[in-house]
Structures are given as C-alpha cells and as structure tokens.
PDB file of C-alpha atoms in Angstrom:
ATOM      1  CA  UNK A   1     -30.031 -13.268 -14.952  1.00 39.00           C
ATOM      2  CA  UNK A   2     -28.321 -14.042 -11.196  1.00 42.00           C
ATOM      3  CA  UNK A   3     -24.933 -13.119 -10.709  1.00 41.00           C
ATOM      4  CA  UNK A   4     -23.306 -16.367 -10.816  1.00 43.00           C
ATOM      5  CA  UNK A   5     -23.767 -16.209 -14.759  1.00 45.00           C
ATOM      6  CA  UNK A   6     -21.519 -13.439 -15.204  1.00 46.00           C
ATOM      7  CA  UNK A   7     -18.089 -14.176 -16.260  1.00 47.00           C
ATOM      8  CA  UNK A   8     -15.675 -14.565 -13.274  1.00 41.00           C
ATOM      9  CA  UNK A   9     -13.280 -11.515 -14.344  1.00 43.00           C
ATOM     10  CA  UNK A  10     -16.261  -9.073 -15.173  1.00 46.00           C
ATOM     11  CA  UNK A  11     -18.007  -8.999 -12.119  1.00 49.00           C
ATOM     12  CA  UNK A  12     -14.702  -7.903 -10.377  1.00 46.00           C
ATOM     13  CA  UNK A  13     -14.158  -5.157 -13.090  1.00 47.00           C
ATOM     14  CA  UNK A  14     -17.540  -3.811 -12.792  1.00 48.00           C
ATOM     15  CA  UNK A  15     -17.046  -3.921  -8.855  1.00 49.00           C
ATOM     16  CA  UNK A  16     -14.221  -2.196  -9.130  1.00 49.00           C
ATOM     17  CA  UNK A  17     -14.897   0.409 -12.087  1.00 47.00           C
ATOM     18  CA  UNK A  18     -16.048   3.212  -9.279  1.00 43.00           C
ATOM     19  CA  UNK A  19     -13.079   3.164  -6.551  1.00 44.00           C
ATOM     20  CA  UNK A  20     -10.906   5.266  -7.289  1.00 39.00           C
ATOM     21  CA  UNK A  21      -7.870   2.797  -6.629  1.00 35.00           C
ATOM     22  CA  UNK A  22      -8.699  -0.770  -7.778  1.00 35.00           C
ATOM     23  CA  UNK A  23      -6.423  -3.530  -6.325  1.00 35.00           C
ATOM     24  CA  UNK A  24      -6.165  -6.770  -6.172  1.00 33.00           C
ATOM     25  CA  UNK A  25      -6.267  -9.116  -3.544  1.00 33.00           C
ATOM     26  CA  UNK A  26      -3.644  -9.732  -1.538  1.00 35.00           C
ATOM     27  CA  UNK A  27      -3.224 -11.953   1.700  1.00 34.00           C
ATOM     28  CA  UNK A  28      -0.551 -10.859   4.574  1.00 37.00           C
ATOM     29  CA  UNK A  29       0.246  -7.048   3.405  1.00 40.00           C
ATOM     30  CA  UNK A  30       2.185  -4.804   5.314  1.00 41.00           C
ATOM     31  CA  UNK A  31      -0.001  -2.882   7.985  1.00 44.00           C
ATOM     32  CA  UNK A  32      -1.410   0.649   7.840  1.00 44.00           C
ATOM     33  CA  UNK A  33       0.608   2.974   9.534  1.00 46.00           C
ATOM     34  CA  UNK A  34      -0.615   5.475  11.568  1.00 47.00           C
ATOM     35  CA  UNK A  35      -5.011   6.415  11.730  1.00 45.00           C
ATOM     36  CA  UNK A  36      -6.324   8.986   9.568  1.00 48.00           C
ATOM     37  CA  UNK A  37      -5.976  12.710  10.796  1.00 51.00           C
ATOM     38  CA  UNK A  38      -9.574  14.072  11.984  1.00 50.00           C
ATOM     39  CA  UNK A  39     -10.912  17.402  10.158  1.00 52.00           C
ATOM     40  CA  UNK A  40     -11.110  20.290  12.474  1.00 55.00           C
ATOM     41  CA  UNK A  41     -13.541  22.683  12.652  1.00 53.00           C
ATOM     42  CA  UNK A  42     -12.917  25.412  10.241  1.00 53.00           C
ATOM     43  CA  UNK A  43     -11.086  28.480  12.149  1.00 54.00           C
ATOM     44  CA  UNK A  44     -12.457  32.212  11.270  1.00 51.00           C
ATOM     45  CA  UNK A  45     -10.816  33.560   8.058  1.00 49.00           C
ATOM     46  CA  UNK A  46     -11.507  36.560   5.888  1.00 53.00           C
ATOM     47  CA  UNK A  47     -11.806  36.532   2.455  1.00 56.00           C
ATOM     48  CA  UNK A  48      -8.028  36.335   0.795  1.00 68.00           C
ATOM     49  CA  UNK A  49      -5.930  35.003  -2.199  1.00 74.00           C
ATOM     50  CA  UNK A  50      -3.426  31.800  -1.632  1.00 81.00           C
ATOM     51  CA  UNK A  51      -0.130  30.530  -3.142  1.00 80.00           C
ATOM     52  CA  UNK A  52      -0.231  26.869  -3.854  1.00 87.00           C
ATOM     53  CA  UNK A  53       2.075  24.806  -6.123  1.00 89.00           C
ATOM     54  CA  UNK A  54       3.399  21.376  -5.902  1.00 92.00           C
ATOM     55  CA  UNK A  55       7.210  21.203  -4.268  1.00 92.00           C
ATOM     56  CA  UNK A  56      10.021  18.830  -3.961  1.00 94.00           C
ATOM     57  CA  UNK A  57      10.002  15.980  -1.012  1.00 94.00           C
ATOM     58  CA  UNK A  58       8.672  12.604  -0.512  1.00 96.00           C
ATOM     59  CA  UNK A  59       5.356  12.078   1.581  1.00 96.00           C
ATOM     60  CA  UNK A  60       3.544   8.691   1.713  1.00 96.00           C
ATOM     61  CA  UNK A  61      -0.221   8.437   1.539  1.00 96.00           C
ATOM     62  CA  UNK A  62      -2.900   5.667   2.708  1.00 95.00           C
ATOM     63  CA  UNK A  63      -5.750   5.925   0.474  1.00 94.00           C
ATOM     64  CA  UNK A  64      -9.085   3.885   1.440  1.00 94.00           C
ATOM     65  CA  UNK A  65     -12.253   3.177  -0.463  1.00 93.00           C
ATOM     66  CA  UNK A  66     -15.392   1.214   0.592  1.00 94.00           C
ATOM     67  CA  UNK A  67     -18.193   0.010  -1.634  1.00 92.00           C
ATOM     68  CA  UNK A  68     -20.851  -1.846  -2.838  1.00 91.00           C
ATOM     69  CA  UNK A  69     -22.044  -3.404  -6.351  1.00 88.00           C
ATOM     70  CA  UNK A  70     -25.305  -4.451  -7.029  1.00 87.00           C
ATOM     71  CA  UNK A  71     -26.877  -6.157 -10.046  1.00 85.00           C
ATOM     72  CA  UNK A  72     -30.484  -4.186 -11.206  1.00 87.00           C
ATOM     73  CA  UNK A  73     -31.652  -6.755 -13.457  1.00 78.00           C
ATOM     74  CA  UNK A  74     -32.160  -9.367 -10.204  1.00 75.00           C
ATOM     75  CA  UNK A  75     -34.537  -8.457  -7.538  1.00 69.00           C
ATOM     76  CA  UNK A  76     -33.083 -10.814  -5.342  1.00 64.00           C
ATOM     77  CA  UNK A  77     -29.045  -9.285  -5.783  1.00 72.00           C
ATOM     78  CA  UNK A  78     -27.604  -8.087  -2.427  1.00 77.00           C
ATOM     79  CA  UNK A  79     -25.457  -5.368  -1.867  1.00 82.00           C
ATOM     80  CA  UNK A  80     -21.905  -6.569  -2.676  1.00 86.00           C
ATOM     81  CA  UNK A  81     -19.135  -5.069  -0.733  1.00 88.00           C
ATOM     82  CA  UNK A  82     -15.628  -3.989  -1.513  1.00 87.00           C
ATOM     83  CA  UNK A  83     -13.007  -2.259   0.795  1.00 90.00           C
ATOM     84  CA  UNK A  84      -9.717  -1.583  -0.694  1.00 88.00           C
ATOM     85  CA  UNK A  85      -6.631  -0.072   0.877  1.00 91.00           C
ATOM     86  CA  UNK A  86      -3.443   1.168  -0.882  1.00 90.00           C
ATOM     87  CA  UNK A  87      -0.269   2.708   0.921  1.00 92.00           C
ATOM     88  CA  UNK A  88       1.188   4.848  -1.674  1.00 93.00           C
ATOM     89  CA  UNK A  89       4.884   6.746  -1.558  1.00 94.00           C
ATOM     90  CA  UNK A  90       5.029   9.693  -3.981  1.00 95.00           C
ATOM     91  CA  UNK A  91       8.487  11.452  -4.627  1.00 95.00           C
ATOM     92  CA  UNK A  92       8.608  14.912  -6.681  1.00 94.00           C
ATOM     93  CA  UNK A  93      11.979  16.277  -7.945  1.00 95.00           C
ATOM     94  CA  UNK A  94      13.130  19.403  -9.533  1.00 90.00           C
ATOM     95  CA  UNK A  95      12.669  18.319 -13.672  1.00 86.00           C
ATOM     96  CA  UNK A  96      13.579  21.958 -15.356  1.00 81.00           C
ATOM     97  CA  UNK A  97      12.330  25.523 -14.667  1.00 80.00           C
ATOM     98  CA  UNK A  98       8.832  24.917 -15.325  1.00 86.00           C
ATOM     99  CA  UNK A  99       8.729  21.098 -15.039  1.00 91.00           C
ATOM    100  CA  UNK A 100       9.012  18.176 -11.814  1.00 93.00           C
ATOM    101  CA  UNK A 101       9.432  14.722 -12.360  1.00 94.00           C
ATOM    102  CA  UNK A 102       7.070  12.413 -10.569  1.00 93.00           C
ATOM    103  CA  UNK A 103       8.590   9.284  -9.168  1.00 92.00           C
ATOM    104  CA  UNK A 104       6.402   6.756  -6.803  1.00 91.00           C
ATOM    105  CA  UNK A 105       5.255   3.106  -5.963  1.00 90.00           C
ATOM    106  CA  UNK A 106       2.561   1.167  -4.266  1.00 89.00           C
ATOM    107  CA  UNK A 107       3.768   0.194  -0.705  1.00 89.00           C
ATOM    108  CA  UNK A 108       0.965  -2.146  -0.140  1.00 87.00           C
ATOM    109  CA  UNK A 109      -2.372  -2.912  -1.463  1.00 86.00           C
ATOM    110  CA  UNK A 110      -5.478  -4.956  -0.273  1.00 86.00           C
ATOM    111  CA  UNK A 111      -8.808  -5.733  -1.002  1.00 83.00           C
ATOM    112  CA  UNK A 112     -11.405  -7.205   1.184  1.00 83.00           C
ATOM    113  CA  UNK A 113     -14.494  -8.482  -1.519  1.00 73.00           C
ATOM    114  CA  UNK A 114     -18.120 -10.066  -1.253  1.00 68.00           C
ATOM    115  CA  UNK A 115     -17.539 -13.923  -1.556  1.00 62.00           C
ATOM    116  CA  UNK A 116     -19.999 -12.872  -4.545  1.00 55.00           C
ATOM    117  CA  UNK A 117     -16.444 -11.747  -6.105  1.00 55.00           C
ATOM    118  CA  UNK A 118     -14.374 -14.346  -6.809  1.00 50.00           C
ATOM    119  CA  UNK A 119     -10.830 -13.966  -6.927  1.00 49.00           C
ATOM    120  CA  UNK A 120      -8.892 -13.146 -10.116  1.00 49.00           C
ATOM    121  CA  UNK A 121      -6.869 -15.867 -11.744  1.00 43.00           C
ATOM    122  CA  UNK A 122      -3.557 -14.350 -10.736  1.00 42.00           C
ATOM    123  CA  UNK A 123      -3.640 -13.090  -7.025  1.00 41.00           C
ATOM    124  CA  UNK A 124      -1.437 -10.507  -6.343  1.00 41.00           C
ATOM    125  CA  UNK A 125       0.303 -12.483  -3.891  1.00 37.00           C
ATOM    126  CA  UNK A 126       2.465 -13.583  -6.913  1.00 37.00           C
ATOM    127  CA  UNK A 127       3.080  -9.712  -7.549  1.00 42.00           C
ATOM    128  CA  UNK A 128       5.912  -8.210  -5.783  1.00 45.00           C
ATOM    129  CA  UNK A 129       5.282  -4.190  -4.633  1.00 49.00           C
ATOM    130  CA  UNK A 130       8.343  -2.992  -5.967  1.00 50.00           C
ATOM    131  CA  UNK A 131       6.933  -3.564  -9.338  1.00 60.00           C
ATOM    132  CA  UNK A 132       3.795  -1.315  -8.567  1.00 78.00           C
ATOM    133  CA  UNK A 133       5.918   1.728  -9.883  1.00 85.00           C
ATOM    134  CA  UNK A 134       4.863   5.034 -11.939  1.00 84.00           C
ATOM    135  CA  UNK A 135       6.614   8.023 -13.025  1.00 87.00           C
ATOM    136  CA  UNK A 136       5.148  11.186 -14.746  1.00 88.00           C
ATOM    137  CA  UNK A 137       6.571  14.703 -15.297  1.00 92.00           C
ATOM    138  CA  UNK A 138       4.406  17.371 -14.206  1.00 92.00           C
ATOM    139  CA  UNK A 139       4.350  20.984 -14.159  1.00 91.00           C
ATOM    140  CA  UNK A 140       4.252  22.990 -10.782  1.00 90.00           C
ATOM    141  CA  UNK A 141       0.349  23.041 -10.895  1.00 90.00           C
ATOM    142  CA  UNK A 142       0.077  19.427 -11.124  1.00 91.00           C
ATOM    143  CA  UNK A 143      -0.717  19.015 -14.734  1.00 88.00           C
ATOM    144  CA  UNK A 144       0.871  16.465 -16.844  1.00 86.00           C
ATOM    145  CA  UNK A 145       3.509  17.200 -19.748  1.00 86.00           C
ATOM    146  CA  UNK A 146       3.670  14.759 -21.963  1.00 70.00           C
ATOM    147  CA  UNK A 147       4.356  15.486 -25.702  1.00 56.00           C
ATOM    148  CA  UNK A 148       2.200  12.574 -27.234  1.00 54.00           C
ATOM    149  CA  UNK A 149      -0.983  10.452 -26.008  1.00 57.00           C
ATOM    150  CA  UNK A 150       0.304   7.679 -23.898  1.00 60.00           C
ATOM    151  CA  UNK A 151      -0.868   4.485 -25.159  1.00 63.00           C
ATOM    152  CA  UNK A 152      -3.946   2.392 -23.554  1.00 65.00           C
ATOM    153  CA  UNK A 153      -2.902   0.110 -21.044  1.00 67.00           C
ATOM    154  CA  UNK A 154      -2.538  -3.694 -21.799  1.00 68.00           C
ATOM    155  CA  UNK A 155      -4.162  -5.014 -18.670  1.00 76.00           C
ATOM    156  CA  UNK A 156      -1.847  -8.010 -18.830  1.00 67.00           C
ATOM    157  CA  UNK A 157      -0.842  -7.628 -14.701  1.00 67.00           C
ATOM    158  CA  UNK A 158      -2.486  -7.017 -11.901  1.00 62.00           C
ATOM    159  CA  UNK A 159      -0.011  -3.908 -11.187  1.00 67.00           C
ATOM    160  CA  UNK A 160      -2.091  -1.874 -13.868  1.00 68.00           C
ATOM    161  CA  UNK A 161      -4.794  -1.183 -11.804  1.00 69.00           C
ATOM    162  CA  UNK A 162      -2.166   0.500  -9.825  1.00 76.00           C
ATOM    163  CA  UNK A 163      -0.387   2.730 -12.289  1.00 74.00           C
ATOM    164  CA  UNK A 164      -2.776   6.228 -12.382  1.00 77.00           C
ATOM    165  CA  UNK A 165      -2.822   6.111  -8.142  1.00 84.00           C
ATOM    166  CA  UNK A 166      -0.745   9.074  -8.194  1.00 88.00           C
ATOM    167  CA  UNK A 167      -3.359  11.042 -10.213  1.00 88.00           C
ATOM    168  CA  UNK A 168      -5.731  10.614  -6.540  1.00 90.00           C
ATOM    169  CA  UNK A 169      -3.286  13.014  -4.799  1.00 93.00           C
ATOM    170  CA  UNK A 170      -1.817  15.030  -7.917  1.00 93.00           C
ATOM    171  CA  UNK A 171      -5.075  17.502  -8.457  1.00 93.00           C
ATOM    172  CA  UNK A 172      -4.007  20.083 -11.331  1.00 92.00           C
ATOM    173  CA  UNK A 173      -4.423  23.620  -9.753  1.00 92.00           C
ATOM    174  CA  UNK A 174      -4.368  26.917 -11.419  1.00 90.00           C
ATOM    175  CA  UNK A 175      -1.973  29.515 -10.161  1.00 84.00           C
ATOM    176  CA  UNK A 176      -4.007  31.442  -7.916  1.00 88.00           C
ATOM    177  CA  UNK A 177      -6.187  30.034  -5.391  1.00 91.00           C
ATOM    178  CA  UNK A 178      -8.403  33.768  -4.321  1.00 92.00           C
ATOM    179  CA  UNK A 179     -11.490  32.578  -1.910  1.00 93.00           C
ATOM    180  CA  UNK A 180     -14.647  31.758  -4.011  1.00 94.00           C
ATOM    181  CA  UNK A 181     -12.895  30.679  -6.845  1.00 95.00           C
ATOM    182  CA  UNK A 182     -14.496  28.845  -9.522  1.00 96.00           C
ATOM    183  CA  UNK A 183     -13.108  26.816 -12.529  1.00 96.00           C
ATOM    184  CA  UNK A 184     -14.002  23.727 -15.057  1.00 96.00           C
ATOM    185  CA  UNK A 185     -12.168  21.411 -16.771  1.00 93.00           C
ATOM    186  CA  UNK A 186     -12.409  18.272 -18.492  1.00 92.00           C
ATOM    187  CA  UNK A 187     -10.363  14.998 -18.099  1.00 89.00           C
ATOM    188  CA  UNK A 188     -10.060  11.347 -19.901  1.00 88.00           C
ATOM    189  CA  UNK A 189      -7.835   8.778 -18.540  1.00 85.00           C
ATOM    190  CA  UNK A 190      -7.842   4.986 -19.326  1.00 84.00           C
ATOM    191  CA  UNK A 191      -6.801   2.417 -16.269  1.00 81.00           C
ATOM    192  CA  UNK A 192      -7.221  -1.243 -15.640  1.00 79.00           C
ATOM    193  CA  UNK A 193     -10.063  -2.913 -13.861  1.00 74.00           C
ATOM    194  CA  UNK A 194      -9.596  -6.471 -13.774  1.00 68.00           C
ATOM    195  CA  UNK A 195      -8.764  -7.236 -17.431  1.00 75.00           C
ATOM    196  CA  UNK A 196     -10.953  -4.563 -18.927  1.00 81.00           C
ATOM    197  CA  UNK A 197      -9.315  -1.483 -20.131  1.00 84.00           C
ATOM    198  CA  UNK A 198     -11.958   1.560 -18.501  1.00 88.00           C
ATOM    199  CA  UNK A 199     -12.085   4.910 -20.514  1.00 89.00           C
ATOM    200  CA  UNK A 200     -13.206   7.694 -18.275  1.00 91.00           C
ATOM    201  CA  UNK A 201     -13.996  10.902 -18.924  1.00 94.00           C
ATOM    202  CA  UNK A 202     -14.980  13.511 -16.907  1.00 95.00           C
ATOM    203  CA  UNK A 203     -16.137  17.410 -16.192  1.00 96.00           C
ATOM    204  CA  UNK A 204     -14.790  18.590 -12.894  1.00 96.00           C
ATOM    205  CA  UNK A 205     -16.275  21.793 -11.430  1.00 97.00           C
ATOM    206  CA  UNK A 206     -13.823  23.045  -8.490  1.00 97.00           C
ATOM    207  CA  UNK A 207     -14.235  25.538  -6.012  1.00 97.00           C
ATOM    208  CA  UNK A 208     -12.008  27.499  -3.567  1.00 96.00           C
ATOM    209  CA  UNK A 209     -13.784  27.626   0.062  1.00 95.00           C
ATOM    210  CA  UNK A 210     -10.780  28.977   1.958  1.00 93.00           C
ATOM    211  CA  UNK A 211      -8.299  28.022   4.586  1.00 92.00           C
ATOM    212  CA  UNK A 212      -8.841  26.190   7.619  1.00 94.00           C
ATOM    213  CA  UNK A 213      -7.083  23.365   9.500  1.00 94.00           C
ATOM    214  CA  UNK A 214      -6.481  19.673   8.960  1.00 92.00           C
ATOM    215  CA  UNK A 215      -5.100  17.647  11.653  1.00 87.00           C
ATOM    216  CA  UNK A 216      -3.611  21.271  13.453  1.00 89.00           C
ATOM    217  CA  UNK A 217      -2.003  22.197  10.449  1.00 90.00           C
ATOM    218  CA  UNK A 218      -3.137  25.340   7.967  1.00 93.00           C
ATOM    219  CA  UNK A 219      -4.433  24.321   4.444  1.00 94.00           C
ATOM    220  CA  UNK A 220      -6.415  25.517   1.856  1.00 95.00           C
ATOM    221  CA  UNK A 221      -9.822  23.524   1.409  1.00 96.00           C
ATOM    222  CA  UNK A 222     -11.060  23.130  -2.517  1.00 97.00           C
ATOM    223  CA  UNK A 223     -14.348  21.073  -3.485  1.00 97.00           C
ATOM    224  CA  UNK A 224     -14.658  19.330  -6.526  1.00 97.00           C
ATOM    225  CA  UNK A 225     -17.911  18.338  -8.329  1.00 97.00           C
ATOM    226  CA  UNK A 226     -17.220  15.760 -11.688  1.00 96.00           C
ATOM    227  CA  UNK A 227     -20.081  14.168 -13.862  1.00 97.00           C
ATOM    228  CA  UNK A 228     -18.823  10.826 -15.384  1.00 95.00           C
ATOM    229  CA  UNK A 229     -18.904   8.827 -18.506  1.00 96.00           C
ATOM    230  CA  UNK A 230     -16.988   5.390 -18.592  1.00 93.00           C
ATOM    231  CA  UNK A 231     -16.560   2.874 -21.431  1.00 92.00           C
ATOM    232  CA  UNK A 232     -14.518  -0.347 -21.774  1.00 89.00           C
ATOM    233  CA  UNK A 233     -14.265  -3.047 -24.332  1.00 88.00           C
ATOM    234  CA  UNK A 234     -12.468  -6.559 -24.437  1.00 83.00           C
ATOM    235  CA  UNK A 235     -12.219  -8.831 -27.457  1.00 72.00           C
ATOM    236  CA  UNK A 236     -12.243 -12.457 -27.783  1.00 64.00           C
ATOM    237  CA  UNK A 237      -8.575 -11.839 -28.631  1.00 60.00           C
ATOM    238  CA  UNK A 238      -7.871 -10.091 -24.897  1.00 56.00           C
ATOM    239  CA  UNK A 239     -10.232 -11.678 -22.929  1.00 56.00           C
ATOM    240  CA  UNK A 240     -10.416 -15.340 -22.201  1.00 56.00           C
ATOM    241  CA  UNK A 241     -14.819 -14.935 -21.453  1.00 59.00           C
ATOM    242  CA  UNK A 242     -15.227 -13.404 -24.997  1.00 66.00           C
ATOM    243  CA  UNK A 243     -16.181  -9.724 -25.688  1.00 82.00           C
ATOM    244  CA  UNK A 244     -17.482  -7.777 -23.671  1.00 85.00           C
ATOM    245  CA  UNK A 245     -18.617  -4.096 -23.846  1.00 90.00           C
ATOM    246  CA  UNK A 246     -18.912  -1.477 -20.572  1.00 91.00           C
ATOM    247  CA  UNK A 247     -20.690   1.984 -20.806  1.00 93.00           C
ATOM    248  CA  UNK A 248     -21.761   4.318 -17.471  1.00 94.00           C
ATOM    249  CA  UNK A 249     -22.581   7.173 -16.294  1.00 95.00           C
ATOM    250  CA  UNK A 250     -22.369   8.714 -12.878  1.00 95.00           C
ATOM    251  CA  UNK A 251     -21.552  11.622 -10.481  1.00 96.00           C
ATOM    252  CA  UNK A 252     -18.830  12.301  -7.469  1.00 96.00           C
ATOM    253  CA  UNK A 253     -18.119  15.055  -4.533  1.00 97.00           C
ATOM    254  CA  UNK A 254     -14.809  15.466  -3.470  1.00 97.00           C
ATOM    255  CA  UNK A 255     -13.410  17.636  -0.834  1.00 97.00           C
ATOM    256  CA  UNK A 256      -9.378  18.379  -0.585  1.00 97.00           C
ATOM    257  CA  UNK A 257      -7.063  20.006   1.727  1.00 97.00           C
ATOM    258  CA  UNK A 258      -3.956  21.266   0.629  1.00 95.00           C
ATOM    259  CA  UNK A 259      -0.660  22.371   2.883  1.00 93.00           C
ATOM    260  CA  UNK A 260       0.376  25.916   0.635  1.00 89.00           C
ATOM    261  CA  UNK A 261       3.938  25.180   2.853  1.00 86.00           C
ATOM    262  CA  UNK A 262       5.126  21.834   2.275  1.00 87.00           C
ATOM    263  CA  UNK A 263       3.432  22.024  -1.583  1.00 89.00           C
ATOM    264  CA  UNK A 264       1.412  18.374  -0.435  1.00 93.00           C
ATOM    265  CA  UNK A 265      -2.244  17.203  -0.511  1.00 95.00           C
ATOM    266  CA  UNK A 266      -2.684  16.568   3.386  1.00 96.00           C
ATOM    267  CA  UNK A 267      -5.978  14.848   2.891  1.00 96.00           C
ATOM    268  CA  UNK A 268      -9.064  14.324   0.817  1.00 97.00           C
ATOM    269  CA  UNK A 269     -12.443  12.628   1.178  1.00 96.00           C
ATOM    270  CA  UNK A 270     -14.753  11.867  -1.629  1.00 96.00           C
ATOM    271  CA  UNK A 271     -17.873   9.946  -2.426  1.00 96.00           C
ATOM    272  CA  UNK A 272     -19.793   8.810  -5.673  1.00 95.00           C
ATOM    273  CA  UNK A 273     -21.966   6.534  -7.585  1.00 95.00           C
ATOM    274  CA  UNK A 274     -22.428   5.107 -11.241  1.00 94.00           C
ATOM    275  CA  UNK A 275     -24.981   3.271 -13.259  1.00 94.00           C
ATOM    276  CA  UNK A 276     -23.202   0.693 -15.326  1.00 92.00           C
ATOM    277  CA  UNK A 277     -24.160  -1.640 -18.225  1.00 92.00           C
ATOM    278  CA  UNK A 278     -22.561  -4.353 -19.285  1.00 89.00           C
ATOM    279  CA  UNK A 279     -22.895  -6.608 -22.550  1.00 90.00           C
ATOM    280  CA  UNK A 280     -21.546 -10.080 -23.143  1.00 85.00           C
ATOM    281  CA  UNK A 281     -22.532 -13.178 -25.108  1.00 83.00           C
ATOM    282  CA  UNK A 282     -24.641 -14.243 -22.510  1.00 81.00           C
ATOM    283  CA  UNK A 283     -26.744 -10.883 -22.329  1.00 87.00           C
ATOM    284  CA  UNK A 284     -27.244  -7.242 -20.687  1.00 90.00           C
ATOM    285  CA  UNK A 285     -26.285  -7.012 -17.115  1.00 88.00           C
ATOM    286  CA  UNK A 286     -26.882  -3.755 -15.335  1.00 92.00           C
ATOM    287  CA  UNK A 287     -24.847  -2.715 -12.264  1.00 90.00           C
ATOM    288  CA  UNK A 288     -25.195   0.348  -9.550  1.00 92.00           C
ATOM    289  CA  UNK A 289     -21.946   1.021  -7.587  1.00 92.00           C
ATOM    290  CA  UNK A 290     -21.410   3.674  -4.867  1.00 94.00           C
ATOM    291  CA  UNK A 291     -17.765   4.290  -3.431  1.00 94.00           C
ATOM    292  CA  UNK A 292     -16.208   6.636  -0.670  1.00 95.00           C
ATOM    293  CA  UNK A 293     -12.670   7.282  -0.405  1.00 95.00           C
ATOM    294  CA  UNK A 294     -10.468   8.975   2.229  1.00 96.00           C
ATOM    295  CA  UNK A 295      -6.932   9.705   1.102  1.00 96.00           C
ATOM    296  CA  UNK A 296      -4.118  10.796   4.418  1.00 96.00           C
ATOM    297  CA  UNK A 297      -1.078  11.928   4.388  1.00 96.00           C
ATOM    298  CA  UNK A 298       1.078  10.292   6.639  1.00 94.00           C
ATOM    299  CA  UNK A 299       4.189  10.742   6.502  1.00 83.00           C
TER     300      UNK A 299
END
C-alpha cells in the first residue's frame, strides 16, 4: 500500500509519535532567540556526591527535534522528514514545604514537514500561543503530585500536542546525585499526536557521570537509557477517517546537564527510534521513525 492511501490525519500522527514535542504547523512564528550553547570538553573531576533540586525562577527553553518517517510495507517509500521547533517559558514557584507549582506556555512553535505530510485540517495559525498553557505541581525532585489520574486528553485542538512539553525539561531526580549512580524507573503518559490520543510507557535507566561544563558554566551530566511501548486508538466516534489502532515499540539515549545553582536543566540532547504499526479499515501500515532532539536553555 503507497502512502497516499493513508488517511490524511494518521500519517501526521505516526510522523509525529517519536519527537518528543509534536507541533503543528505554523507560518510566520516568532524567531529563535539566541544559538544553542556548545558542550565543552569535560574538565578533570574526582569522584564526589552533588546537591540538585529544582528552585524558584523563570528560564525559557528552545527545544528542537529533526526526523524522518518511513513506510516498511512500500519499497519505493522515501525518507520523510520532520523538523519541529518549540520556544518554551517555564516558571516554578514556592507551592508548600515539600511542593512547587509549575506554571508555563509555548512561546512559539513550528514545524517544517515532507510535502508527503499534508497539513492538518486546522493549522495552528488559527491558534493563538497564549493558549498553549500548562500547569503542574511538583515536588523539589521534579516528580509530579497529583492526588488522582488525570484524565486522557481529548485531542480536540492542536494546543494538546503541546501540553506535556514541560515534562522534556522537568526530569524527576532522586535526592542525591553521588558519581556512578544508578537508578530505574518506569513512566506512562498519554499526549496528542494529531488527533490520536498516544499511550506511552516507558523504563528509564539513568546514570550519574559527574560534573563538567556546559556553555562555561558547572553542571552535573546524567544519561538516560528508556525502552518504549506506545499505543493509541481512535473510534469512528473521534475520528472523522474511522478507527484506527497504533502499537510500537522502540528505544532512546538521552544525555542532560543540570546547573546544581540556579536548580535548571541547562541543556539536553537525545536521540531515538521506533517501529510502529498501524491498523485502519483500509489495512496494516508499518512505519520506522528516528528523532533527535536538543533542548537549550536560554534565558
């Protein structure tokens, strides 16, 4: 089956099911400010422990992923590209003794897409950026409070692709952060891609290599290993193609730098890949996607 079967909205969800921010196209955004930060060679260090926890203050964040989407089931299916760019301002605030509260929005967002992508129905040019908003309350390590399971995500807007960007640049930490350490846990969040509600859950394996510098400044460098398993499901009730059903698998690397003064992410890189498969009423479509992603802190 070629490409130009698929239903219009699935191809961009399963183009954008990897990135780890999926926007919308937009036309005339705001401009990047200010290039990404280089990595500088790791200084000399001996082996120590480090304070990190998340403080008050504002910072704003450009976060960048390029990729590609290709359809398996046609030898003749190119490489499809995708480059997406989000600015992102994040405020945390004193919440309690043990708690901050979370408040932030998505300056500006862009995508540039394959013309094997078509458009969505409703551009974002229609969507204003003030409405790209999220809040959360979080504890000083960066891990969520919340007293019940939030409910799934409607998909109804184009702004719900937006609303887990914080969780990009919020990375729960334990307490101490002692060179060589080593930790697992597991995570499940549900976001928007297109108009298909994406489960994903995954094991995260995280390790402690140390302090060095990141754009002349001192931070603590922590890797991060996750395995992946995404499902998704629309109706004939929520999606105007018919039903569809999403399942994949797949694996990422992720390298952070944290700032133990100012209690911010200064920068992260990642990159990963997925095998997807998709089902609708006109048959099985398989997909391989690969992403990388640079987040900055620029301000």
């Amino acid at each position: 089956m070629r490409p130009d079967t698929v239903p219009r909205t699935s191809l961009l969800a399963f183009a954008l099911a990897l990135a780890a921010v999926a926007c919308q196209a937009t036309r005339g955004a705001a401009p990047i400010p200010s290039p990404p930060r280089p990595v500088t060679p790791p200084a000399p260090r001996s082996p120590e422990e480090h304070a990190f926890q998340y403080r008050s203050g504002t910072h704003r964040y450009v976060l960048s992923t390029n990729g590609n989407v290709r359809l398996l089931s046609d030898s003749a299916s190119a490489l499809v590209p995708i480059a997406t760019t989000a600015v992102v301002t994040l405020t945390l605030s004193t919440a309690g003794a043990d708690s901050l509260q979370l408040t932030g929005m998505v300056d500006s967002f862009t995508v540039v897409r394959g013309e094997e992508i078509p458009l969505p129905e409703q551009d974002s040019t229609s969507v204003s950026s003030s409405m790209v908003r999220f809040a959360a309350t979080l504890t000083p390590r960066g891990h969520p409070v919340s007293p019940q399971e939030p409910p799934p995500p409607t998909c109804g807007s184009p702004a719900d692709m937006l609303e887990q960007t914080w969780q990009a640049i919020i990375v729960p930490l334990p307490a101490a952060l002692p060179d060589g350490k080593q930790w697992q846990d597991t995570t499940a969040m549900t976001s928007c891609r297109g108009n298909v509600p994406i489960t994903t859950r995954a094991i995260q394996d995280y390790h402690v290599v140390g302090q060095t510098t990141f754009g002349g400044e001192p931070v603590i460098e922590i890797r991060r290993t996750s395995r992946m398993h995404m499902t998704g499901r629309t109706t004939t009730e929520t999606s105007a193609e018919g039903a569809l059903t999403l399942t994949g698998s797949g694996t990422s690397i992720a390298t952070f730098y944290f700032e133990p003064q100012s209690g911010a992410m200064a920068g992260a890189m990642s990159a990963g890949e997925a095998d997807i498969t998709v089902t609708t009423a006109s048959g099985t479509l398989p997909f391989h996607q690969s992403a990388e992603q640079q987040i900055i802190l620029v301000q």
